[in-house]
C-alpha positions as MATLAB code, in Angstrom:
seq = 'MTAQKNDLSFGVLSLLSKERGVYGIRNGDHERYQRHCSNKIHRLRQVSGLTCGKGKVYKKPVAITKDTVKDVRQLQLLLFSSERSLAHSHRLKSLSSKPNVEIPKRTLRKEQISWLRAALKSSTSLYTIATSLSSSSQLDTRTLAEITIYHLSIRSELSFERSNWAESLTDLCARRRLLMTMGDAAKNSYDHALANEFIDSYDPLIRFCAYKLGRKDSHDIEGVVSDIDDEMMGEAVPEFLNLVSSLREAVGAADLEKGRKELQDVSFAGDKIDLRNAEFVQVMLKVQETLGRLQHKAEGGKGRAMKGWDSVLSVLGDAEGVAKRLLDDHEASGSSTSLKSTRTAETLSLAHQYIVFLLLSYRVKRDLVLVETLQNASVVPSEPKIFKIPGGRVKVEEAVKSLAAIIKLYDTILQSLSQVRSLAIVEEKDGVRIMAEGLEAFFHSKRCYQLARLHCIHPAPSYASAVQLVSRADTLAQKAKRALTKPDVPLQEEILTIKSEEIDKLAANIQALESAAKEALFAERIPKPVFFDTAFNYIDLPMDDLEVLAGIKKKSEPPTPSKASSQPAAHSVHPSAPAAKPNAPVEKVKAASNRTTRETTPALEEDGPKAGEKPKGWLGGWFGRS';
ca = [
      12.294   54.311   60.484;
      12.458   53.930   56.177;
       9.125   52.892   54.475;
       8.513   49.285   53.507;
       9.377   48.641   49.516;
       6.742   47.674   47.414;
       7.056   44.290   45.577;
       6.648   44.568   42.105;
       6.869   41.313   40.994;
       4.514   39.031   39.237;
       4.367   36.338   36.385;
       5.240   37.263   33.246;
       5.077   34.372   31.127;
       1.604   33.224   32.153;
       0.632   36.064   31.825;
       1.174   36.385   28.313;
       0.546   33.046   27.616;
      -2.976   33.483   28.830;
      -3.638   36.802   27.137;
      -2.343   35.499   24.046;
      -4.299   32.294   23.767;
      -7.764   34.090   24.715;
      -7.599   37.062   22.567;
      -6.484   36.022   19.246;
      -3.082   34.746   18.978;
      -3.579   30.884   19.218;
      -5.745   31.438   16.226;
      -3.663   34.016   14.041;
      -5.781   36.435   14.789;
      -3.619   39.706   15.227;
      -5.605   42.257   14.892;
      -8.073   41.220   18.004;
      -5.094   40.960   19.616;
      -3.772   44.468   18.632;
      -7.513   46.028   19.746;
      -6.893   43.907   23.295;
      -3.440   45.417   24.446;
      -4.634   48.385   23.256;
      -7.690   48.401   25.608;
      -5.477   46.757   28.223;
      -3.571   50.462   28.238;
      -6.135   52.303   28.340;
      -6.983   50.342   31.545;
      -3.675   50.643   33.060;
      -3.418   54.363   32.081;
      -6.676   54.837   34.294;
      -6.165   52.938   37.592;
      -2.192   53.798   37.508;
      -3.051   57.529   36.252;
      -1.157   57.954   34.125;
      -3.623   59.415   31.361;
      -2.950   61.756   29.014;
      -6.231   64.411   30.210;
      -9.374   64.841   30.336;
     -11.062   66.744   27.255;
      -9.075   68.843   24.497;
      -6.410   70.229   27.701;
      -3.475   67.564   26.700;
      -1.380   66.813   29.867;
       1.669   64.304   29.213;
       1.800   61.835   31.454;
       4.408   60.702   33.758;
       7.469   59.268   32.535;
       8.138   55.246   33.949;
      11.042   55.632   35.470;
      12.809   53.094   38.000;
      12.541   56.550   40.741;
       8.365   56.720   39.465;
       6.988   52.972   39.340;
       5.554   52.214   42.661;
       2.725   50.010   41.083;
       2.734   46.967   39.182;
      -0.107   48.209   36.888;
       3.044   50.478   35.215;
       5.263   47.415   34.427;
       2.715   45.850   32.346;
       1.878   48.945   31.110;
       4.995   48.492   29.715;
       4.841   45.320   28.627;
       1.658   45.211   26.481;
       2.936   48.679   24.832;
       5.580   46.500   23.204;
       2.783   43.944   22.972;
       0.599   45.521   20.599;
       3.385   46.734   18.518;
       4.154   43.099   18.042;
       1.271   42.476   17.141;
       0.498   45.163   14.998;
       3.875   44.006   13.370;
       2.757   40.461   13.161;
       0.003   41.386   11.385;
       1.244   43.113    8.167;
       3.468   40.634    7.933;
       0.662   38.543    7.054;
      -0.475   41.071    5.100;
       2.558   40.598    2.534;
       2.253   36.734    2.442;
      -2.245   37.259    1.287;
      -2.151   37.560   -2.391;
      -3.861   40.445   -3.739;
      -3.045   42.903   -1.224;
      -4.011   46.893   -2.424;
      -0.461   48.014    0.137;
       3.227   47.717   -2.345;
       5.025   44.315   -0.247;
       8.088   46.838    0.315;
       5.553   49.143    2.597;
       4.343   46.741    4.259;
       8.042   45.331    5.364;
       8.586   48.674    6.149;
       6.630   49.294    8.519;
       6.350   45.893    9.743;
      10.078   46.318   11.194;
       9.566   49.969   12.033;
       6.284   48.815   14.599;
       9.222   45.678   15.464;
      11.155   48.899   16.825;
       8.398   50.031   18.466;
       8.261   46.804   20.517;
      11.696   46.496   20.759;
      11.690   50.095   22.594;
       9.232   49.090   24.860;
      10.619   46.072   25.987;
      14.116   47.521   26.357;
      12.614   50.282   28.707;
      10.605   47.528   30.937;
      14.533   45.419   30.936;
      16.493   48.509   32.685;
      13.891   49.808   35.067;
      13.065   45.935   36.128;
      17.427   45.509   36.063;
      17.617   48.214   37.884;
      14.437   47.062   41.035;
      15.413   43.827   41.295;
      18.883   45.221   42.475;
      16.491   47.099   44.862;
      15.362   43.917   45.913;
      11.981   45.131   44.481;
      11.576   42.570   42.169;
      12.875   38.916   42.730;
      15.067   37.417   40.019;
      12.528   34.851   38.496;
      10.077   37.951   37.503;
      13.315   38.974   36.158;
      14.435   36.510   34.234;
      11.315   36.708   32.614;
      11.243   40.275   32.009;
      14.954   38.938   30.296;
      13.438   35.970   28.200;
      10.849   38.319   26.660;
      13.364   41.209   25.844;
      15.475   38.808   24.223;
      12.188   37.347   21.886;
      12.190   40.789   20.582;
      15.558   42.027   19.964;
      16.160   38.000   18.405;
      13.643   39.074   15.949;
      14.371   42.158   14.720;
      17.456   40.935   13.798;
      15.657   38.135   12.261;
      13.690   40.199    9.921;
      16.264   41.989    9.127;
      18.752   39.217    8.055;
      21.833   39.338   11.211;
      21.775   35.037   11.751;
      24.444   36.051   13.927;
      23.155   37.533   16.136;
      19.867   36.444   16.453;
      20.778   33.116   16.875;
      22.949   34.223   20.210;
      20.356   35.948   21.757;
      17.529   32.856   21.052;
      20.357   30.409   22.921;
      20.350   32.919   25.589;
      16.428   33.205   25.760;
      16.610   29.436   25.201;
      19.453   28.564   28.208;
      16.610   30.865   30.896;
      13.458   28.969   29.689;
      15.262   25.388   29.907;
      16.533   26.552   33.719;
      13.325   27.841   34.370;
      12.027   24.575   33.515;
      14.343   21.966   35.365;
      13.510   24.631   38.180;
       9.589   24.883   37.820;
       7.951   24.197   41.043;
       4.967   22.253   39.160;
       4.206   20.805   35.604;
       2.657   24.099   34.325;
       5.762   26.037   34.930;
       7.784   23.356   32.856;
       5.053   22.835   30.015;
       4.594   26.829   30.472;
       8.989   26.937   29.633;
       7.870   23.992   27.090;
       5.657   26.258   25.497;
       7.909   28.971   24.878;
      10.912   27.521   23.935;
       8.835   25.723   21.096;
       7.476   28.864   19.918;
      11.171   30.395   18.648;
      13.009   26.793   18.020;
      12.529   26.991   14.036;
      14.035   30.739   14.531;
      17.098   28.810   15.829;
      16.863   26.033   12.854;
      17.089   28.697   10.038;
      20.001   31.016   11.502;
      21.936   27.652   12.060;
      20.625   27.404    8.495;
      21.502   30.191    6.600;
      24.796   30.080    8.953;
      25.914   26.657    6.947;
      25.621   24.335    9.495;
      25.139   20.910    8.419;
      23.480   19.656   11.812;
      20.769   22.729   11.895;
      17.755   20.286   12.415;
      19.946   19.477   16.302;
      19.078   22.328   18.195;
      20.597   21.304   21.721;
      23.858   20.665   19.430;
      23.180   24.308   17.721;
      22.856   26.111   21.554;
      25.549   24.057   23.058;
      27.687   25.563   20.214;
      27.453   29.052   22.174;
      29.642   29.428   24.540;
      28.382   31.677   28.347;
      30.893   34.344   26.698;
      29.211   35.231   23.557;
      25.871   35.452   25.660;
      26.989   37.513   28.583;
      27.860   39.675   25.404;
      24.108   39.466   24.478;
      22.860   39.719   28.338;
      25.433   42.274   30.818;
      25.385   39.489   33.972;
      24.058   36.207   32.157;
      25.882   33.910   34.144;
      25.200   36.228   37.329;
      20.863   35.463   36.224;
      21.684   32.252   35.858;
      23.446   31.311   39.034;
      20.572   33.396   41.014;
      17.350   31.649   39.360;
      19.249   28.475   40.158;
      19.878   29.794   44.118;
      15.810   31.234   44.115;
      14.606   27.787   44.118;
      16.606   25.017   45.973;
      16.730   21.786   44.189;
      16.537   20.048   47.716;
      12.474   21.682   48.357;
      12.075   21.105   44.369;
      12.003   17.652   44.170;
      10.392   17.464   47.960;
       7.546   19.967   46.792;
       6.709   19.380   43.260;
       3.318   19.005   41.909;
       4.377   16.535   39.060;
       2.240   15.753   35.853;
       2.627   11.604   35.691;
       3.409   10.058   32.596;
      -0.155   10.385   30.614;
       0.605    6.791   28.259;
      -2.516    5.048   25.810;
      -1.274    1.705   24.889;
       2.357    1.813   25.579;
       2.667    4.918   23.850;
       3.247    7.714   25.693;
       1.738   11.602   25.081;
       3.562   14.265   25.556;
       1.977   17.427   26.931;
       3.757   20.837   26.203;
       1.037   23.101   26.175;
       0.996   25.036   29.571;
      -2.900   25.487   29.738;
      -3.782   21.725   29.306;
      -0.926   21.000   31.391;
      -3.049   22.435   34.188;
      -6.071   21.107   33.318;
      -4.465   17.225   33.357;
      -3.215   17.777   36.994;
      -6.561   18.538   37.709;
      -8.054   15.544   36.678;
      -4.927   13.338   38.195;
      -5.950   14.748   41.610;
      -9.700   14.405   40.821;
      -9.168   10.537   40.184;
      -6.112    9.587   42.584;
      -8.836   11.006   45.251;
     -11.980    8.815   43.774;
      -9.393    6.405   43.511;
      -9.229    6.753   47.407;
     -12.222    6.584   47.897;
     -12.710    3.381   46.525;
     -10.044    1.780   47.785;
     -11.936    3.067   51.277;
     -15.224    1.556   50.378;
     -16.751    5.407   49.482;
     -16.086    5.683   45.510;
     -19.983    4.471   45.419;
     -21.159    7.682   45.850;
     -22.836   10.163   42.881;
     -21.062   13.040   44.226;
     -17.489   11.971   43.206;
     -18.668   11.312   39.946;
     -19.957   14.061   38.989;
     -16.713   15.757   40.041;
     -14.592   12.944   37.755;
     -16.862   14.361   34.658;
     -17.209   17.472   34.635;
     -13.510   18.248   35.197;
     -13.010   15.316   32.260;
     -15.540   17.257   30.349;
     -13.173   21.055   30.715;
     -10.188   19.002   29.706;
     -11.669   17.831   27.044;
     -13.104   21.555   26.215;
      -9.450   22.105   26.700;
      -8.018   20.012   24.275;
     -10.423   20.561   21.578;
     -10.102   24.093   21.780;
      -6.308   23.928   21.342;
      -6.465   21.513   18.337;
      -9.331   23.896   16.684;
      -6.687   26.720   17.289;
      -4.160   25.398   15.948;
      -5.693   24.153   12.855;
      -7.182   28.051   12.514;
      -4.406   29.242   12.146;
      -3.278   28.097    8.919;
       0.398   27.186   10.382;
      -0.198   22.974    9.420;
       3.064   23.859    6.794;
       6.376   23.589    9.267;
       7.157   20.439   10.406;
       6.843   22.240   13.976;
       3.401   22.611   13.612;
       2.735   19.715   12.399;
       3.986   17.769   15.173;
       2.351   19.807   17.920;
      -0.749   19.604   15.760;
      -0.253   15.242   16.392;
       0.465   15.868   19.500;
      -2.791   17.914   20.056;
      -4.818   15.816   18.596;
      -3.950   12.439   20.611;
      -4.105   14.611   23.672;
      -7.906   15.467   22.913;
      -8.981   11.657   21.881;
      -7.347   10.693   25.136;
      -9.536   12.687   27.239;
     -12.316   11.725   25.432;
     -11.697    8.071   25.751;
     -10.903    8.562   29.778;
     -14.586   10.919   29.253;
     -16.346    7.574   27.359;
     -14.978    4.963   30.136;
     -15.420    7.177   33.063;
     -19.416    7.961   32.180;
     -19.698    3.990   31.501;
     -19.035    3.032   34.471;
     -20.518    5.796   36.247;
     -23.533    4.374   34.781;
     -23.147    0.964   36.163;
     -23.122    2.147   39.692;
     -26.785    3.615   37.929;
     -27.327    0.392   36.723;
     -26.433   -1.527   39.682;
     -28.735    0.335   41.869;
     -31.467    0.270   40.092;
     -31.185   -3.200   40.224;
     -31.040   -3.506   44.517;
     -34.002   -1.546   44.500;
     -35.753   -3.162   41.830;
     -39.039   -5.652   43.171;
     -38.317   -7.945   40.127;
     -37.166  -10.890   40.858;
     -34.308  -12.378   40.642;
     -34.844  -15.833   38.672;
     -35.437  -15.318   35.303;
     -37.839  -18.193   35.187;
     -40.681  -15.997   37.520;
     -43.219  -13.723   35.523;
     -45.162  -12.846   38.305;
     -44.919   -9.935   40.756;
     -46.210  -10.256   43.715;
     -47.503   -7.094   45.218;
     -50.607   -6.560   42.777;
     -50.606   -4.073   40.105;
     -48.557   -1.298   41.758;
     -46.094   -4.371   42.431;
     -46.002   -4.895   38.726;
     -45.932   -0.816   37.035;
     -42.852   -0.306   39.887;
     -40.995   -3.041   38.628;
     -42.167   -2.633   34.993;
     -40.595    1.660   35.450;
     -37.395   -0.345   36.750;
     -36.523   -2.107   34.643;
     -36.925    0.646   31.807;
     -34.761    2.984   33.305;
     -32.033    0.178   33.404;
     -32.563   -0.363   29.387;
     -32.489    3.315   29.470;
     -28.760    3.182   30.977;
     -27.792   -0.079   29.169;
     -28.595    2.574   26.156;
     -26.499    5.461   27.147;
     -23.789    2.741   28.012;
     -23.876    1.428   24.447;
     -24.096    5.416   23.192;
     -20.357    5.838   25.023;
     -18.685    2.383   23.859;
     -19.738    2.959   20.464;
     -18.035    6.556   20.473;
     -15.077    4.625   21.793;
     -14.887    2.606   19.717;
     -15.224    5.088   16.531;
     -12.198    7.085   17.972;
      -8.775    6.513   16.347;
      -6.213    5.745   18.957;
      -9.147    2.791   19.500;
      -9.214    1.891   16.007;
      -5.525    1.791   15.542;
      -4.344   -0.718   18.654;
      -6.410   -4.387   17.793;
      -6.105   -4.955   21.805;
      -7.839   -1.663   22.718;
     -10.276   -1.984   19.854;
     -10.992   -5.507   20.660;
     -12.044   -4.218   23.802;
     -14.314   -2.125   23.016;
     -15.874   -4.721   20.408;
     -16.573   -7.271   23.581;
     -17.737   -4.848   25.599;
     -20.258   -3.458   23.368;
     -21.043   -7.011   22.532;
     -21.456   -7.645   26.242;
     -23.527   -4.997   27.118;
     -25.622   -5.828   24.360;
     -26.600   -8.773   25.232;
     -27.477   -7.589   29.119;
     -29.607   -5.396   27.474;
     -31.307   -8.029   24.545;
     -31.655   -9.907   28.347;
     -33.440   -7.183   30.384;
     -35.815   -6.534   27.763;
     -36.690  -10.010   27.611;
     -37.736   -9.775   30.455;
     -39.158   -6.604   30.007;
     -41.434   -8.552   27.883;
     -42.790  -11.776   29.459;
     -43.460   -9.482   33.315;
     -45.373   -6.979   31.461;
     -48.902   -6.617   32.144;
     -49.689   -7.190   28.517;
     -46.990   -9.952   27.881;
     -44.583  -10.560   24.346;
     -43.634  -13.999   24.964;
     -43.048  -14.120   20.946;
     -40.337  -10.709   21.362;
     -38.800  -11.999   24.497;
     -38.187  -15.467   21.850;
     -36.335  -13.126   19.739;
     -34.692  -10.978   22.086;
     -33.069  -14.165   23.556;
     -32.109  -15.476   21.103;
     -29.842  -12.056   20.232;
     -28.709  -11.949   23.627;
     -26.958  -15.549   23.687;
     -24.952  -14.235   20.076;
     -23.866  -11.787   21.242;
     -22.851  -13.044   25.034;
     -21.368  -15.770   23.143;
     -19.318  -13.133   20.695;
     -18.284  -10.858   24.268;
     -16.419  -14.588   25.705;
     -14.975  -14.930   22.632;
     -13.992  -11.391   22.610;
     -12.864  -10.829   26.286;
     -12.006  -13.949   27.137;
     -10.102  -15.848   24.497;
      -8.739  -12.725   22.304;
      -6.338  -12.894   19.208;
      -4.548  -10.290   20.970;
      -3.603   -9.286   24.280;
      -6.335   -6.739   25.670;
      -4.953   -2.994   26.602;
      -6.326    0.407   28.382;
      -9.260   -2.342   30.206;
     -12.333    0.194   30.824;
     -13.586   -2.778   32.711;
     -12.318   -5.982   33.956;
     -15.386   -8.596   32.564;
     -14.537  -11.887   33.802;
     -15.338  -15.601   32.004;
     -18.004  -15.812   35.198;
     -20.000  -13.032   34.968;
     -20.899  -13.768   31.316;
     -21.166  -17.583   31.651;
     -24.018  -16.391   34.378;
     -25.728  -14.185   31.610;
     -25.253  -16.930   29.403;
     -26.750  -19.061   31.658;
     -29.707  -16.605   32.638;
     -30.587  -16.312   28.957;
     -30.456  -20.114   28.425;
     -33.511  -20.157   31.757;
     -35.107  -17.387   30.206;
     -35.967  -19.146   26.279;
     -37.068  -21.953   27.572;
     -39.747  -20.023   30.014;
     -40.695  -17.898   27.334;
     -40.993  -20.407   24.658;
     -43.078  -22.230   27.511;
     -45.192  -19.372   28.589;
     -45.313  -19.019   24.458;
     -46.650  -22.753   23.756;
     -49.300  -22.306   26.554;
     -51.436  -19.543   26.158;
     -54.381  -20.432   24.339;
     -54.762  -19.363   20.343;
     -58.697  -19.766   19.156;
     -59.537  -21.135   15.648;
     -60.483  -18.715   13.325;
     -63.834  -18.781   12.016;
     -62.963  -19.883    8.761;
     -61.609  -23.034    9.728;
     -64.561  -24.504   11.341;
     -66.849  -23.218    8.481;
     -64.564  -24.424    5.557;
     -64.505  -28.220    7.758;
     -68.001  -28.057    8.038;
     -69.572  -27.494    4.398;
     -66.377  -29.615    2.519;
     -65.635  -33.385    2.444;
     -62.106  -34.153    2.384;
     -60.495  -36.449   -0.154;
     -58.683  -38.326    2.404;
     -57.779  -41.598    0.347;
     -56.750  -39.798   -2.727;
     -54.666  -37.238   -0.600;
     -52.991  -40.283    0.516;
     -52.297  -42.780   -2.403;
     -51.417  -38.945   -3.841;
     -48.512  -38.486   -0.720;
     -47.976  -42.184   -0.988;
     -49.250  -43.669    2.395;
     -52.122  -46.203    0.641;
     -52.547  -47.883   -2.522;
     -55.362  -48.253   -4.441;
     -56.562  -51.307   -3.697;
     -56.851  -50.615    0.108;
     -60.133  -50.260    1.511;
     -61.089  -46.439    1.998;
     -60.984  -45.336    5.039;
     -63.396  -42.509    7.020;
     -63.186  -39.544    5.773;
     -62.213  -37.007    8.988;
     -65.009  -34.603    7.878;
     -67.924  -37.364    7.462;
     -67.648  -38.609   11.190;
     -69.319  -35.477   11.744;
     -72.876  -34.889   11.295;
     -73.333  -32.386    8.911;
     -75.125  -29.915   11.667;
     -75.719  -26.990    8.777;
     -76.036  -29.159    5.306;
     -76.461  -26.922    2.313;
     -79.666  -29.786    1.077;
     -81.827  -30.371    4.912;
     -83.941  -32.732    3.606;
     -80.494  -34.952    2.465;
     -80.484  -37.889    4.927;
     -78.071  -37.849    7.688;
     -74.504  -40.045    7.025;
     -73.514  -42.250    9.293;
     -70.623  -41.683   11.508;
     -68.986  -45.256   10.496;
     -70.616  -44.789    6.603;
     -67.706  -44.649    4.043;
     -66.795  -41.679    1.666;
     -69.012  -43.940   -1.502;
     -71.772  -43.924    0.617;
     -71.886  -40.076    1.788;
     -71.429  -39.282   -2.032;
     -74.652  -41.229   -3.442;
     -76.613  -40.397   -0.755;
     -76.076  -36.324   -1.428;
     -76.334  -37.480   -5.306;
     -79.649  -38.786   -4.204;
     -80.548  -36.313   -2.677;
     -79.252  -33.724   -5.844;
     -81.194  -35.831   -8.694;
     -85.013  -35.459   -5.833;
     -84.403  -31.822   -6.052;
     -83.860  -30.961   -9.275;
     -87.022  -31.768  -10.822;
     -88.736  -29.635   -7.789;
     -86.451  -26.227   -8.859;
     -87.128  -27.179  -12.509;
     -90.523  -27.520  -12.465;
     -90.606  -23.141  -11.407;
     -88.747  -22.816  -15.370;
     -90.563  -21.852  -17.729;
     -92.297  -24.914  -19.992;
     -91.224  -26.121  -23.894;
     -93.150  -23.864  -26.774;
     -93.537  -20.758  -23.874;
     -92.007  -17.466  -24.484;
     -89.702  -16.458  -21.221;
     -91.769  -13.543  -18.969;
     -90.303  -10.397  -18.053;
     -91.057   -8.563  -14.555;
     -93.878   -7.525  -13.566;
     -95.737  -10.060  -14.787;
     -94.230   -9.539  -18.186;
     -95.838   -6.571  -19.033;
     -92.372   -5.496  -21.128;
     -92.357   -8.773  -22.443;
     -96.023   -8.476  -24.293;
     -95.790   -8.353  -28.594;
];
């Protein structure tokens, strides 16, 4: 009975994409990735038993051949040995392009080619072992194809550095043919994006090789690849056609179309967003799956629970983090001069802003669900004219707290809408921008309305503030109606659908609250200042003269009694003056006042010094005596 052979298959391209993305290659830190590969090789040697001995005793490790390979980690050891040499070569190449480097560029160039040869040696060993294992059914066709793609990548790069344009172009076209086959046979959008990621990384080399070979249409990559026939690719890779056909047969076309988990087309305001990064596509698959689950629950009437909204916001937050990291890493790599890098940066920026738009949109929707829940559980009367809360002090405090919480949620909604309006993809599209401005005006109006209600039902009401707030709310409601119901351009990417009836209802509530607040404001008893009473008790207003100056009366008309003289002078300065009658004219009052003055003046003068006498000083005139 023969022992069952081990399956040594593994995802080569997926493993490389994750390791390179996490450990520095995405932002151009080749030295960090080189150290990671060295640590990875050390760990793989330990777990696979291929160490060089312990202590000072050197023990030559067992050579990795098709007969000695028993574990998939031995194949990964060869893979990361090649990756370490490749990272060292790329680091030396980046050093040669920097100024003020102490090492001569000729030495750097020589070392770079040397490390590339070491990488090719390891990848050739891996490719040879994989071919033998595939013939013995220990390695599946997909793994063999991915190892072949990696081997062709290293070999084409070495030929490119040696200026062997024809050999490099042949290897690059064979590599691209295998990747296109894998992309067409992908079971999900992640595998498809993974193939596109490795295709895009070497397309500039194809264009440059075609240019060096004198092709005028070097920018047409598809045309360049189609000119390389199967015979030339077969010379580059033995059994190339058999490998392609085996790869097609490994994944059935019918089963593929039936069970493929594809990413739905992503578009914003009519513009399609091309997602070609494998990591981002994987996150977007999870986003679309979560959003679909939430929509299904909403259609069944179960989409109001907070658990579903929290999961959506969590997934969108993770997607925003991945998109932001990919964009930052691409900008930090310093490779934004080429056309391909510029296009990649634009795609990543557009994808990041789209994810931020989705995140803020669903945050607004979640906050509105919370607002509706609080309004249903609140004790605040639905009629805006009612300011009295039945139930005593406890109910009033509860109503104030619920309105304060609702206003806080509206603050969060306005903050999210302000961030939506500041996005570049929103500002560039008039339909999206007008929609965001209309929603911001609508919810700002609702916030002012709720805040005015809080001022009215508060134990210490402020009706004047409420009148100002409802005036502002009415202006914002009219602005929202113009933007959302009568826009100049068709609205696009609507976060919420606000009907005209909702805005009209809000405007009616605002008008009712304004009327009630004004009535309450004028009904308040405002006491007169003390100075007002004091002044009119001591001062007689010349009403006749004022009316003549105002043009109401003429001088010839008989005088009318003044307003101040009709009241008894209870607090007069001169107690001996006779009190004026209520209907006495102003002249009689003045005459009585003058007579009183004449009567009291001699009495006051008697106390003063007589004629011819010297005035006495203080203390009986002691200081004034001569």
